[in-house]
XYZ file of C-alpha atoms in Angstrom:
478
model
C 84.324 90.506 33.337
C 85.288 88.618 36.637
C 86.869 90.656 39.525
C 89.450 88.907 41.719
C 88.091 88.508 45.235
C 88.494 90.604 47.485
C 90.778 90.244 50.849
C 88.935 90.564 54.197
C 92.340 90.258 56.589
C 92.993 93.782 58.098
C 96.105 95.448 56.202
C 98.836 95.236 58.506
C 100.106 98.058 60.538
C 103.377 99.733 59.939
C 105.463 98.509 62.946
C 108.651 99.960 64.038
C 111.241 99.806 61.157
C 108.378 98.662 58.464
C 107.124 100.777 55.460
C 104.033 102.684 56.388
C 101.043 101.228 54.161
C 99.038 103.486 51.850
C 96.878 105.736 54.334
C 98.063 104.542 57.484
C 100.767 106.627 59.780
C 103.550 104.797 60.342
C 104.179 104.096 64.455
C 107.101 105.927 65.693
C 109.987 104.163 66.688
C 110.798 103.330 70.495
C 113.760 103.256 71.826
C 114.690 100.059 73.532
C 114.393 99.319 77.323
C 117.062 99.036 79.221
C 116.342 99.151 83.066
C 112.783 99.917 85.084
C 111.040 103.319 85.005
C 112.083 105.093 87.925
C 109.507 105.665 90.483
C 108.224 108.995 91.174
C 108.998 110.892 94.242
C 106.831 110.953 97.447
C 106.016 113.581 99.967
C 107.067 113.380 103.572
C 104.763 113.024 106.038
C 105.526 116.548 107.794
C 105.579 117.913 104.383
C 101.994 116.965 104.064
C 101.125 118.277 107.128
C 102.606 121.306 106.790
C 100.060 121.402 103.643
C 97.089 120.763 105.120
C 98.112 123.115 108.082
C 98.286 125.987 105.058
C 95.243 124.805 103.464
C 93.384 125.036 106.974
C 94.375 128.868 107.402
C 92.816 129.632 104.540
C 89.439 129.202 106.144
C 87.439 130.381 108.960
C 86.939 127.336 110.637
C 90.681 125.969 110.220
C 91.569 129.408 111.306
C 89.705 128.704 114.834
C 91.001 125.690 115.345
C 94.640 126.537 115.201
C 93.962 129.201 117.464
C 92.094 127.377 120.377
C 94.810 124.472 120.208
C 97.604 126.844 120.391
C 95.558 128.459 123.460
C 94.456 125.210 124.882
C 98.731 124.218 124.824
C 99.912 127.735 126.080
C 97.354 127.314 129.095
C 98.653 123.898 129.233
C 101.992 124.248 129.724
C 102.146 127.770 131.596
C 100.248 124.938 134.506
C 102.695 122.341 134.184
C 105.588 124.684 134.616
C 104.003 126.498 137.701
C 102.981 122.931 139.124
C 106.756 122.375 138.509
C 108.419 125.299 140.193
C 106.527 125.810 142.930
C 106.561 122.053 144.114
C 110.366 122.280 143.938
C 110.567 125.532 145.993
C 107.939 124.293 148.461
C 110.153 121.410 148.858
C 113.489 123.169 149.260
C 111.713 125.601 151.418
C 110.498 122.223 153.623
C 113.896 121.014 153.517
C 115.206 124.510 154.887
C 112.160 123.779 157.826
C 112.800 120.329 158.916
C 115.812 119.182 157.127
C 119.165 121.415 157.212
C 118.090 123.797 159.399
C 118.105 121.137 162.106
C 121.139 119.709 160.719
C 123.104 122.776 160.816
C 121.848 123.113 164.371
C 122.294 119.540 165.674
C 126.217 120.220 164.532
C 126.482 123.317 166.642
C 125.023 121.133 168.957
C 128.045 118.477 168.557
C 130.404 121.165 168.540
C 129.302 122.841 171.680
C 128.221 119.248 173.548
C 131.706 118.625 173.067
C 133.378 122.010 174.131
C 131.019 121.604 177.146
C 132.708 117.965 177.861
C 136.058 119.216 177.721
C 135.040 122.082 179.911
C 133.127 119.823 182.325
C 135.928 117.383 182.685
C 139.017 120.262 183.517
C 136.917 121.533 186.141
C 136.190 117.819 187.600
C 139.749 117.749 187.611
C 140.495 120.748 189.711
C 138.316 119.251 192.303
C 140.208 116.506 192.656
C 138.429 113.811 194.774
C 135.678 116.073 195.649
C 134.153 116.497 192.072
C 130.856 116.768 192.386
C 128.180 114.963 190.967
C 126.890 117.951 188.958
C 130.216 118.160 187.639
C 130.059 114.251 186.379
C 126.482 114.502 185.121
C 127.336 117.325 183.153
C 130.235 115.835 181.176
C 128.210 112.477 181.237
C 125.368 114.434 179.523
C 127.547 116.456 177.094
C 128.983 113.424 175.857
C 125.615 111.585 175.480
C 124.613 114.526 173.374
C 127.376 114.246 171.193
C 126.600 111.042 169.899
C 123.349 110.690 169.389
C 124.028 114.254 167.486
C 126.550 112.634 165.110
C 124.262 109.496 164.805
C 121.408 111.411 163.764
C 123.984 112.982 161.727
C 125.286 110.216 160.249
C 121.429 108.864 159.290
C 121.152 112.401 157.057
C 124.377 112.656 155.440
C 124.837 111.287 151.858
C 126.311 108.382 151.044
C 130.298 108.688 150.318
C 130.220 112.729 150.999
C 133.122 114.439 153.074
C 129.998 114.912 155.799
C 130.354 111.160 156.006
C 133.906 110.825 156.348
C 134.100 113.631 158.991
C 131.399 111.831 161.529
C 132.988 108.642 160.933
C 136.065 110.125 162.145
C 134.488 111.625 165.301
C 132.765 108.331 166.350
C 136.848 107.143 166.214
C 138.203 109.664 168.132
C 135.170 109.906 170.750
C 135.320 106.850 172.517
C 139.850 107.543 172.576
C 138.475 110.669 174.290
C 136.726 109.219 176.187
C 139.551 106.397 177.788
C 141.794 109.567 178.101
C 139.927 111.432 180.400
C 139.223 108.276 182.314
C 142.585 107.226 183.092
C 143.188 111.582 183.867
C 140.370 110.739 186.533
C 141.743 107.729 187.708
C 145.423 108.958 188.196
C 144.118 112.013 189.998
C 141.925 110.678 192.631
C 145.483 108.432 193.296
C 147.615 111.679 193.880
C 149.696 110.769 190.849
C 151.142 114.026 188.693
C 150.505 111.780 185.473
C 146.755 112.230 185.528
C 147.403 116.129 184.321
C 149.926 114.502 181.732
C 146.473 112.878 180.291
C 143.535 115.780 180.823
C 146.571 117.455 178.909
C 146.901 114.989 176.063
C 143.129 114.410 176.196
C 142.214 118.694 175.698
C 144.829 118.574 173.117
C 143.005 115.574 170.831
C 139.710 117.572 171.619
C 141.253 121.032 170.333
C 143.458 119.664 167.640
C 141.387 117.101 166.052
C 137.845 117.338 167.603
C 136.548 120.097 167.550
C 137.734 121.365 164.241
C 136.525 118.058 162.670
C 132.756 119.236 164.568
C 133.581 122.423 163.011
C 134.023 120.903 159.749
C 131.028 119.469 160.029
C 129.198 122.249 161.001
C 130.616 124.490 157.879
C 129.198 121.424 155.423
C 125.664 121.719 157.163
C 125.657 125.698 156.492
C 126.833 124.920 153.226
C 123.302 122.649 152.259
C 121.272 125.000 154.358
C 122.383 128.035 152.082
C 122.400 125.658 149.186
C 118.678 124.830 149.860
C 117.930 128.642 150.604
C 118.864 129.211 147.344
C 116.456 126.596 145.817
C 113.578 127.675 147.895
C 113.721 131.911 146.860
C 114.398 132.133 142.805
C 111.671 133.430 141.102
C 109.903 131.136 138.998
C 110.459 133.287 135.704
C 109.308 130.314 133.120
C 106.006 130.023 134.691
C 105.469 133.785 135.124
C 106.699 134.146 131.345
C 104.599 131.200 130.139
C 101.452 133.168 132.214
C 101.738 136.545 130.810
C 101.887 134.824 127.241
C 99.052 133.052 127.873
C 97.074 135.934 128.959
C 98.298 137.786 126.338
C 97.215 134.886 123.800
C 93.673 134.968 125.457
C 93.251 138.617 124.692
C 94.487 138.840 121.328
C 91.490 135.622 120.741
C 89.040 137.917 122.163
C 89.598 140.944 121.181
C 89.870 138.839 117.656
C 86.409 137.603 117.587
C 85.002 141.073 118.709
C 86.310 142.259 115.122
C 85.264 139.681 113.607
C 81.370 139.649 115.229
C 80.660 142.548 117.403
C 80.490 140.523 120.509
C 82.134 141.880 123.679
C 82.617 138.997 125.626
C 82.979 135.508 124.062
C 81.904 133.249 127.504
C 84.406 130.299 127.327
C 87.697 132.481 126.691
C 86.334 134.744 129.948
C 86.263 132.048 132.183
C 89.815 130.679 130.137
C 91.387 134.325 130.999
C 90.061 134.313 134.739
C 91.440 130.812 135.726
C 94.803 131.488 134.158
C 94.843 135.087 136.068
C 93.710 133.809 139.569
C 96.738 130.549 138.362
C 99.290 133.630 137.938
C 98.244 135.425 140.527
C 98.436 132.911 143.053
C 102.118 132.122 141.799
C 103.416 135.560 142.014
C 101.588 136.556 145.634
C 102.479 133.158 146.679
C 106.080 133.008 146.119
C 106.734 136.959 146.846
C 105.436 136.269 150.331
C 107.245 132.794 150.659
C 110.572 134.479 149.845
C 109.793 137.408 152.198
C 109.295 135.133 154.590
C 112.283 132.961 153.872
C 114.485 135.849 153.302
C 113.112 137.219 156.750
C 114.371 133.702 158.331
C 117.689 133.619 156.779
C 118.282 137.802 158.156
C 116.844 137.716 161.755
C 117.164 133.689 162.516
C 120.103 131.713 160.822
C 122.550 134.849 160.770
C 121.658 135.430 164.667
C 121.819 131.674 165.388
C 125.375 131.261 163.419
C 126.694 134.154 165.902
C 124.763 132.886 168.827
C 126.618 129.309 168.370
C 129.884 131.101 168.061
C 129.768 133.392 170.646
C 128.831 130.048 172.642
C 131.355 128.345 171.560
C 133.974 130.806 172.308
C 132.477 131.148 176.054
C 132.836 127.135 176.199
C 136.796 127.366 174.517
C 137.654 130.148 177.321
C 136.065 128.296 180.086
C 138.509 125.362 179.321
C 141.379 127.285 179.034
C 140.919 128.761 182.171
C 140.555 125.152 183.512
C 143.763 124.542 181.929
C 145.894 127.177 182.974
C 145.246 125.710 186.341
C 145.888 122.376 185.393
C 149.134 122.670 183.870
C 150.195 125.337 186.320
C 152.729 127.439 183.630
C 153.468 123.638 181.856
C 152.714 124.835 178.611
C 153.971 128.076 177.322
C 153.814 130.035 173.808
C 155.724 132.594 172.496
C 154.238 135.798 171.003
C 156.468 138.436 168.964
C 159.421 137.194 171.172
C 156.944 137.403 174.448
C 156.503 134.279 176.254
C 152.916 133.688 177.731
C 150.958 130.918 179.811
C 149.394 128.940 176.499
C 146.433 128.643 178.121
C 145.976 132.448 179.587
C 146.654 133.231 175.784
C 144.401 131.447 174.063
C 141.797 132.516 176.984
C 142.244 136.091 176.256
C 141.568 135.328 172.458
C 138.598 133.548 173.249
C 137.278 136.421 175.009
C 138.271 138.517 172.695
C 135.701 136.278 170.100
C 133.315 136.427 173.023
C 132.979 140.060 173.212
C 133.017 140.378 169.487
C 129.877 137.693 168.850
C 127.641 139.450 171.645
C 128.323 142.680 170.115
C 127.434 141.564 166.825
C 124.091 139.332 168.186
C 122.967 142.730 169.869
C 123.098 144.298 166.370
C 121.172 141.635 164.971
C 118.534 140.783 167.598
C 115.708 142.816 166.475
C 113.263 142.163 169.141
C 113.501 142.128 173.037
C 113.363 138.853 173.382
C 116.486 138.832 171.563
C 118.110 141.169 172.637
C 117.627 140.952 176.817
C 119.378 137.812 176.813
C 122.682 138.972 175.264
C 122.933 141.716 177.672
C 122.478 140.072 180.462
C 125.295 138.074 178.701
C 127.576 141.144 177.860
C 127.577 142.305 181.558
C 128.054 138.334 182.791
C 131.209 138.384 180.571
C 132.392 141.564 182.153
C 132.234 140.716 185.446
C 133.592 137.487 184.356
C 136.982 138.958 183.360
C 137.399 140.731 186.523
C 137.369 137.378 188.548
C 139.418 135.885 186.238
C 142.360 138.624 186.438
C 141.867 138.156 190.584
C 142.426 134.520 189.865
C 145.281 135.210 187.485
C 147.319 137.564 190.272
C 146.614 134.609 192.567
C 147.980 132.095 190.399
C 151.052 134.306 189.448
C 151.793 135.059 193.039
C 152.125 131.352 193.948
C 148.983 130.844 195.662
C 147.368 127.994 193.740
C 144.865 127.766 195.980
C 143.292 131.293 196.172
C 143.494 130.954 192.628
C 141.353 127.668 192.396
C 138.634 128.897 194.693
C 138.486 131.995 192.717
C 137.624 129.836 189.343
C 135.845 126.728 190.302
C 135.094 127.755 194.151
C 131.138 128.032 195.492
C 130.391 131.715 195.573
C 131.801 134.927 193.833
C 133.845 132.495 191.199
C 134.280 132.737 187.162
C 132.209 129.635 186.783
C 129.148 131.280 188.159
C 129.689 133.914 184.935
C 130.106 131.351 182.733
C 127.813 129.668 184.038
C 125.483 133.271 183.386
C 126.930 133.658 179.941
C 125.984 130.021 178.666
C 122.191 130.145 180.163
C 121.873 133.632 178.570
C 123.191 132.685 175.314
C 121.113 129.294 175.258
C 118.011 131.817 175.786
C 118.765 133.863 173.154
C 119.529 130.655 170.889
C 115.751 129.313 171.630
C 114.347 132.727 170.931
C 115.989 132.922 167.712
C 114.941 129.628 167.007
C 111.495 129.661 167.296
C 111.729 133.342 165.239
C 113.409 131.524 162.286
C 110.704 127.955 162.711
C 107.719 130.882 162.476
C 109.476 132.915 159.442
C 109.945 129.654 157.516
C 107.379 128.055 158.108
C 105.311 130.686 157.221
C 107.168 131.084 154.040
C 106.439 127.387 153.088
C 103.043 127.542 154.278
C 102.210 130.661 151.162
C 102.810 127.989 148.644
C 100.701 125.536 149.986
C 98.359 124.179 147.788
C 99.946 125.944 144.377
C 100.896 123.148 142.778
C 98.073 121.262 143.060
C 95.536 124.646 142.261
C 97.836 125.534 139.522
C 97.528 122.317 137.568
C 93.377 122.690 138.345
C 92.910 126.092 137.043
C 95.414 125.672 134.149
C 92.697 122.380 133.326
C 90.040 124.406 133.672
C 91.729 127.171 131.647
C 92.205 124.701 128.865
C 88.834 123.628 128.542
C 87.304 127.382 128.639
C 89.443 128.617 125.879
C 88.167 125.092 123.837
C 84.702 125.610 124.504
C 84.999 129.243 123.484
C 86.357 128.372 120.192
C 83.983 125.633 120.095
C 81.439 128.138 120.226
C 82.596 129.984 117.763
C 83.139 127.042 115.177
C 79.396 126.466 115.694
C 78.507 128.607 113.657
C 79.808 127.676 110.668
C 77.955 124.389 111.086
């Protein structure tokens, strides 16, 4: 009996939506495609990090690591941030030094080198023809000093401030100053009455427009000397905060790895914790001297020059007035609470009164004899000063002008030999307290000398001990 042959093609394979052959399991079905698979999500960077960082604390070694790179940045930065403050409060405390200390200064300067002028040129007038050559120097000298002051001035003051505006409007009025008294001068040695018409008009630009514009000027100077003060004394609390933590930091490591393998003292973090001690150290001793020192400067040298200038100042304003009063001979009159009094006798008592008040005060301050002589001497100057100027003032009020004039501007026993007293006194006691507050501040700059500089050393050195400590450390697991 014949067989049919038999088929050697495979059987075919139930496809989707075909009849499963005997003995073979039907594919199932797929669904049909209708857009691309979407892709599957990846990690962020950070997020990865963040992994590793948590996979690293999980060992020794990771564990180490972390710790002297957080050491090595607190070390680091507690540098950088004493490098930081103490170069700006070295630099404000320069700036206090040679900067607006000298500026405040050179404006009592202006202010007085032009009081002195105005002074200078009422008592050339008195003389008449005979002013003396003294006399001329003197308001030739005051005058000189006056602008160089406001061109030095000018050179410091910031571009488009009100300091800026103020000098500009003192080199105006100067020079119209200047022409006035001239042509007061010039009238005078002629005989004509007009000339007193001027040395009035010219006293009254000085004390109306002048001088408070110099004062002006002065009151901005204070105003950056305090404001530089203030930058130079602060304590640096972010570098003294970022020092204790990093102490702290460097003890907690060490006291860590004597747990851990019953060493005492792990070499590298030693040297780490003594370079970032000496660092903090140096910042605290260094900047509680410098502000002692600047504090010291401020208290026994600005606050006795400021009342030294003033008390100046006020000897300069009464001197003129006194001038004045001669000058004008009753011309100008004011009325007080329905009294009517010589203008210029008024405002000379008043500046007196200021006088009086400044010496009393610089006595209180002046903490050393060579303070304190000088505005003594001044003190009893002044009162012998009024007593020759009430002689003067019965002679004047009596009609005789000239008993009156050599009483003020004559060659012996006259009020300009007391003023004369009172200004060389007070100039002493202004050097004295000078040189106190140069000493006091410079010494206070001179305690952060070199901090900066150290700081950013020993914080480098710091750095490197606390990473060779760990390094140490992770050697052993090598």
């Amino acid at each position: 009996m014949t067989h049919p042959p038999k088929s050697t093609a495979a059987p075919p394979v139930a496809g989707p939506g075909l009849p499963a052959a005997p003995g073979i399991p039907a594919q199932p079905s797929r669904p049909a495609r209708t857009g691309s698979p979407a892709p599957s999500a990846r990690r962020t960077a950070f997020a990865e990090g963040v992994d590793r960082l948590r996979d690293a604390t999980t060992t020794e070694p990771g564990r180490l690591r972390i710790i002297g790179a957080v050491l090595a940045l607190l070390v680091v930065a507690f540098g950088a941030a004493t490098a930081w403050q103490a170069s700006e409060r070295a630099a404000a405390a320069d700036d206090v030094l040679h900067r607006s200390q000298p500026l405040s200064s050179g404006a009592a300067d202006i202010y007085r080198s032009l009081a002195d002028a105005n002074t200078a040129a009422s008592s050339g007038f008195l003389a008449g023809g005979q002013e003396t050559a003294a006399s001329r120097d003197r308001y030739e000298k005051d005058i000189r000093t006056a602008a160089a002051g406001l061109v030095t001035a000018a050179a410091n003051a910031e571009p488009g401030s009100a300091s800026e505006t103020t000098i500009a409007r003192l080199n105006t009025l100067l020079p119209e100053y200047k022409g006035l008294i001239e042509r007061a001068r010039t009238y005078n040695r002629q005989g004509y009455p007009v000339g007193g018409a001027y040395l009035r008009y010219a006293n009254e630009k000085m004390q109306k427009e002048m001088l408070p514009a110099a004062e002006d000027l002065y009151t901005k100077e204070n105003q950056r000397l305090a404001a530089d003060y203030g930058d130079a004394t602060p304590y640096p609390w972010v570098a003294i905060a970022l020092g204790v933590l990093s102490l702290a930091g460097l003890g907690w490591a060490q006291n860590r790895t004597y747990r851990r393998t019953n060493r005492v003292l792990n070499h590298g973090l030693v040297a780490a914790s003594a370079a970032t001690t000496v660092a903090l150290l140096w910042l605290v001793v260094g900047h509680a001297v410098a502000r002692s020192e600047l504090n010291g400067s401020y208290d026994h040298g600005i606050r006795s020059l400021t009342v030294l200038h003033d008390a100046r100042i006020a000897s300069l304003k009464a001197r003129g007035n006194e001038n004045l009063s001669l000058v004008a001979r009753g011309a100008e009159t004011v009325t007080v609470d329905g009294q009517t009094y010589d203008a210029y006798y008024h405002d000379f008592d008043k500046d007196m009164t200021t006088l009086g008040t400044g010496l009393a005060r610089a006595a209180k301050l002046a903490d050393d004899q060579g303070g304190s002589t000088p505005v003594k001497a001044a003190e009893g100057n002044m009162a012998v000063w009024k007593q020759r100027h009430t002689a003067a003032r019965t002679e004047d009020e009596n009609g005789n002008f000239q008993q009156a004039l050599d009483k003020v501007i004559g060659a012996k026993g006259a009020t300009g030999e007391c003023f004369d007293s009172v200004d060389a006194n007070l100039a002493r006691a202004i050097d004295h307290e000078q040189a106190e507050f140069q000493r006091a501040a410079g010494d206070g700059r001179d305690a952060m000398a070199g901090l900066p500089v150290g700081a950013a050393v020993l914080a480098v050195l710091g750095a490197a001990g606390a990473l060779l400590g760990i390094g140490r450390r992770l050697s052993e697991y090598r």
